[in-house]
Amino acid sequence: MKKSYSIRSKLIYLDHAATTSVLPEVLKAMNPYFIKHFGNPSEPHQWGQQARLAVDQARGKVAAFLGAKTSEILFTSGATEAINLAHKGLVEARHKRQQDRIPHIITSSIEHKAVIETCKHLERLKLAEVTYLSVDKDGLVKIKNIEKTIRPETVLVSVMYVNNEVGTIQPIKEIGKLIKEINVSRLKSHLLPIYFHTDATQAIQYLDCRISELGVDLLSLSGHKFYAPKGVGVLYFKKGLSLIRQQDGGEQEYRLRAGTENVPYIVGLGKAIELVQQNKNLSAKNIEKLRDKLIEKVLKIPRVKLVGDFKKNAPHIATFLVEGVEGEAMILLLSEEGIASSSGSACTSGLLEPSHVLLAMGYKSEEAHGSLRFSLGKDNTEEEIDYVLKVLPGIIQRLRRMAPKL
Ligand SMILES: *Cc1c(COP(=O)(O)O)cnc(C)c1O
């Protein structure tokens, strides 16, 4: 599809679930590490040690945020890499210990592609068997279903904290508790423990992410979803857990992730997570208020519905299904009005593929094609929301008039 964008002077960015800008404070913290303190952290001279210190300090900030030990924090190139390492690394380690049985993973059918495709890869290579849990109409997994699908060879339960397409919050704490209880009885019957991973990428700005509260053994996150740069992320992994590295080479990151550290980006992530910790509830309230107004007014447009139960969802996401309109078309017309939004359906090779998340929630593919996601951030204003509300009904009307009557 040919895309043309004419940019209005006032731009309204409502796609924070896709990425955020880098904060000036974050960039400022990063700056010295490009030209001045450019050393390689593995070198013992002062250039290297300065860089090492910066990486360690950033690690300390992430550890403080999660309530973890610094030795449990690994820097990666993003959530995708953290997720790959967690799933593949655990499965490989488990293979070494129970060679007679293929390790089993339980995950949900609404995970980010990073989880789903990693699981599919492990299945294709016959390295793991995977159960994809169904969700209810609001996108929630049922804890009972997790319990029912656990097998002796289960190595990992992986359930995301907040869904990036619809904002559903999963009961991570309850799942964590359940797995702890199950592990106690597994220990008695000489079964290896089950580990619990959560992709917390969309949660970190708004929800409690302290490890002790969640009861997780592994947690992934990505810098660019909370105002750090793209290309840097974190894997938290509980001490003592056996994980085999998936990238071989040097001995960086506790020998779990080879390759010279991306020092300036790691510094940026450290600064950004510190800012999240300082301001956590400040912007969330405002974002929620704006999102609720957006939902209330958009639902007045005929034949538009909201996905999920927004009262129980993360504050920054609102996803609508607009009958008789393609999501992609709305995104393009909104973009011409200077508004950034997103749709679950990705236009790949000219074929519109409906979102796997919406399908898993029970929506039909025609419904899913009309999805429109707005995701808010800390700088959005009421005027911006009002502007969206002014132009959106016209855009939907225009597209409906153009659509062929079937
Ligand atoms: C963005 C995102 C990812 C992937 O992050 P990358 O930085 O692209 O690796 C994974 N999971 C969720 C929920 C996300 O929103």
Tab-separated table of C-alpha atoms and ligand atoms in Angstrom, residues 17 78-81 83 112 114 160 162 164 199 201-202 222 224-225, ligand 1:
chain	number	residue	atom	x	y	z
A	17	ALA	CA	2.539	1.616	23.236
A	78	GLY	CA	15.371	-4.831	24.158
A	79	ALA	CA	12.434	-6.850	25.412
A	80	THR	CA	12.545	-9.095	22.355
A	81	GLU	CA	16.052	-10.267	23.153
A	83	ILE	CA	12.256	-12.758	26.029
A	112	HIS	CA	3.548	-10.210	22.120
A	114	ALA	CA	8.389	-11.959	20.756
A	160	MET	CA	2.476	-10.911	30.044
A	162	VAL	CA	-0.101	-5.725	30.409
A	164	ASN	CA	0.227	-4.010	24.348
A	199	ASP	CA	6.750	-9.537	29.855
A	201	THR	CA	7.133	-3.985	28.919
A	202	GLN	CA	3.792	-2.154	28.989
A	222	SER	CA	12.292	-2.469	26.976
A	224	HIS	CA	11.932	2.736	24.492
A	225	LYS	CA	8.506	2.165	26.035
B	1	LIG	C1	7.336	-3.328	22.584
B	1	LIG	C2	7.058	-4.603	23.243
B	1	LIG	C3	7.944	-5.689	23.147
B	1	LIG	C4	9.195	-5.656	22.297
B	1	LIG	O1	10.102	-4.675	22.658
B	1	LIG	P1	11.364	-4.407	21.716
B	1	LIG	O2	11.985	-3.212	22.285
B	1	LIG	O3	10.848	-4.196	20.333
B	1	LIG	O4	12.222	-5.596	21.775
B	1	LIG	C5	7.617	-6.842	23.816
B	1	LIG	N1	6.495	-6.945	24.533
B	1	LIG	C6	5.623	-5.936	24.664
B	1	LIG	C7	4.407	-6.111	25.493
B	1	LIG	C8	5.868	-4.732	24.013
B	1	LIG	O5	4.990	-3.741	24.116
